[in-house]
Amino acid sequence: MSIETKEITLQVDAFIYKLKRRHISGSYDVALETSHFLMRVISAARWTHPDQLIELMRHVGARVIRAQPREFSSGNVIRRVLAIIRDEIEAHEKENNINESMFSLLTTNDVAKSTKSKLKTSDLRSSTIQGIRDLVDEISNINESIEAMTVDLIHDGEVLLTPTISRTVLEFLIKARLKRKFTVLVTECFPNDTLNAHAFAKTLSDNKIETVIIPDSLVFAVMSRVGKVIVGAKVVFANGGCVSSAGVAAVCESAKEHRTPVFTVAGSFKLSPNYPFDRDSLIEVGNSGKVLEYDDSDLVSECQVSNPLFDYVPPEHIDLCITNVGGFSPSFIYRIVLDNYKPEDTNL
Amino acid sequence: MTDMKIGDFNVTETYLQYLAEDSEITMPIAAIESLVSLIRIKQPSTSAELINLLSANTKTLKESIPNAISLSAGCDLFMRFIHKNLHLYSDWDSCRTHLVENGELFVMRAKESRLKIANYGLPFIKDDDIILVHSYSRVVLHLLNLAAQKFIRFRVIVTEASPTNQGKYMARELRKLGIPVNLIADSAVGYVIDKVDKVFVGAEGVAESGGIINHIGSYQIGVLAKNANKPFYVVAESHKFVRMYPLAPNDLPNNDILLRFSVDESDNAWVEDETKLNSGDNFIDFTPHEYITALITDLGVLTPSAVSEELIKMWYD
Amino acid sequence: MSEPQETKAVPKTVPKTGPKSEATAPEAPVGELTGKQLKDLKKQEKAAKRAATKESIGIAPINPAAAASKEKQQAKTQTAVKKQITQAQIKPAGSTKKIPPLFSHLDRKESKALKFNPEIANIVHPEILSLFLKFQNYRVVGSTARVLAMLDAFKVLIHDYTTPENTTLQRHLTSYLSHQIDYLKNSRPLSVTMGNAIRWLKQQISVISISMSDVDAKKLICEQIDEFINEKIVITQQVIIDNASLHISNESVVLTYGFSDVLCKLFEHCANVEGKKFTLIVVDSRPLFEGKKLVRELIASNTTANINVHYVLINAISTIMDKVHTVFLGAHAMLSNGRLYSRVGTALIAMCANKRNVPVLVCAESLKFSEKIQLDSVTNNESADWKDLVKISKNAPVKTGFALEQFLQQKKAVAQTPAPVSKKQQQKTPIPEASEDVESLSAYEKRDNLYLLNVLYDLTPPEYIKKVITEMGSLPPSSVPVILREYKAGSV
């Protein structure tokens, strides 16, 4: 039954190594790489029944996710592709559509599953690959759709604060500068991203945006002057909560304390159908040498040091989640997630 | 029930009988079952007759049972289902047969959905958790049972839920499963809330806003949990979603015993002695959605706003 | 193209007014008071009281003795000296346009450098000069450490002091001190503790009986200073520690932020004297890294056998807070509206703790209580050198002296070869890859629209603070004004 051929195994292994060794990192790159990888797998796969393809994809997906569970976007892309395949199959077997709803109590699924699929392997392959191509297009053009919303969100003379160094946020702000004049406070993101934060601030200032770099500790002090907080999310969960770089949770919390609106910016590939059950497991711990260098060897031997890289921001601290499919309140994210993924693939 | 003669079918009795026969059955399911029995016995010959019959009996049922919220969820669901599906069946007879034949199936499904919920809810329970549970709820019990079976080591604080004291029953059941339990008075929740990791409550009905109608005391626990930043999870089957929108914790029918003032001490005897309660007295309250972290249902883990979507889907599709 | 110029114009104009207002500020109260005091010498006490309230509001310390002088000439020379001090010695060096638009009102001390000229050396005591440098370079930080250092310097100063002719010690010493203090203020604004101590000292000097000889008077003052230190800091801290140590028990997890003298002693006391074993999470932040100092002190006092020290940075706060039982915070000042004025970042810690129902305890000597009121951290704050933010180093900034800096710059300019053009533009990603150059913002001054903001304090709202532990017992933040009234009535 195993349809994972040697060829596919090789592909998967190579990809997993790349992920594990962080040759690919950052949700954007991972999402693109994953979609290309899945395209290769699908073109190499041999199957007689569409269910086999789904099984293969689930198997491959589970391996990839296990390899790097905190590169959430790889899991998201895999689930998206599974949804594409399932949609393709469903389009051919329309009657087999039993929707999970309150009525599931009362309906009877006496419509037996069609044993023989009329769907041809080659058709499925080509349409799936086309689907992935569309997905790649969507991922790479995400900023354009997000940027369209800038005017609705930023007013002239506003002070914004961003605690994350994110490509999407950067492009969002640069686009917004074309129409509005505003000030951006950028936190240093010490110790993990300070260089990038400086580069980020430089790029903003090059684009004629008034930029102020502030230390991470200053957030509460300036929050009363901030109009809006922009957060670049690493992943957005079904409950509207998100994972972002370390320190962001405290920033959002203080924003909530000051009633400052917080919005997250994330491409749809960052939406995850999962629910953040175990918050500790979401948070990756990084190089503690960045917190306490070996110059401080007298301290290193005497104390424990930790350097969390991420933070979980609960949905109650977020006011709006902006994606390329529109802006939504965090309580509505579950719906967008349902649009993109199939519930049966949530747990691979 | 089949031996009941045509004509003297009493929907309320049937309903109560269903509840008495099977302790695992919930009120909405019992309501659906009684309506199915009604169809089986009355044998309506046209769809119009069917609908009239159903609405008349639903009305009787709702009026005769003091705490009708939960059962009305079942009645409404069933009615809506009939309305939606009448045209799907080419002939009237097959429709009726389908409904009647599947009566047992509904009960089974409802029980299955509890298992489904338990599976969805399992990841919420972790080792070393202290879980606060309010009153008795079958589906919460189910969930905790599953967690205990999976060798998750957790402890449970159960509130006694006076005046009905259903919490005592809950504590007994949990102890039978080998789960360490502490039964506390409702007034002690504030004392323990800091030590609690999460709160689980069941629901009699889930209102359109995503708020819940549950045994009295749920609201105050919700408020305390929110104040202490503890997650407050509602565990409920989706057939408990009900088209209601209470505005305040006491904006519910038949709840006036708590606001009945008297200079006669004996009027208040029910506080001391639960047997003095009238069957018509209702001890439920409404917990607004802002106190609820998530709803664990057979449709998955939902945010409160997803409830209204499900209800909208059901009524406007 | 007109837009960037507009933005440039705003920050440019502001610093010019900065030093000016600073120069005029200290003079104003002196002149005002001179008139007042000439009118009624007898009501000196009243005036002192008034002065005290003014000082506490933030107006520069005034000096009743100087005002008491009847000779106009002397008054003139005093103002002249003041001018010299404020103008001649401190000059902004380098570009000062880098003031973020919102924060232009904050006094920017960053680019001030000393200009030693012989005249100043005549006026300013070398002890103060050295203190100036220590303050400016953050060699001495923390309100307790600073007040101790200042009082020690004053003792030397008073020891070396000789009363000029035609005046008395009571009259002249305070004015002499005022000049020193004015000079010192240029390093960093006075801490609240320093302000309180200075006010006390001046009061003490002014009540010395005129019949006392200078030698005796100087001795008396020095003794009084020692007593003050002992009473207001040493014994006070012991009382606070005895009280606060009740909140630390075996197995408890305690979190603290930065460095606080009294907290450091508290942890040492709990570990070494009481033998409690507990976990201490030290949260630290850029750029001062005072938490490292705390850890070092704890290691030096051999407490690490009993204390399990965790060291994290402020970005980990929400991750780590779930495990914490108690948060201990130090204070720079407790303001009379119940707010805690402390190292920047404290408010964030207190908020996180409060939201998770972790009690936040503040240990503060009553010397740190101030009659000031303030509602947010932006209106009144101390801004530090933005250059501290440029360097991405894990250690506290070590300042090079001005002369050395200039020398290094010259060297650099000579050595500078045409910068290698980076070819890192192949990607379409808009974030330019961070270069290996550690000082990626070295060209920061030349950039328009880019600012660095580095301030030292923030304000924690009283609702985040469970209790304030002082030598007078534990109290809610709302009782700070009560203590202030009692304290003022009792000791001053």
Coordinates of C-alpha atoms in Angstrom, one line a residue, chain B residues 194 227-230, chain C residues 325 354-357:
Chain B
D194 CA -5.7 31.7 42.0
N227 CA -10.6 38.6 36.8
A228 CA -7.9 36.1 37.6
N229 CA -7.0 35.6 34.0
K230 CA -7.9 31.9 34.0
Chain C
H325 CA 5.4 33.9 43.0
N354 CA -0.3 42.3 37.9
K355 CA -2.1 40.7 34.9
R356 CA -1.1 37.3 36.1
N357 CA -2.0 38.0 39.7

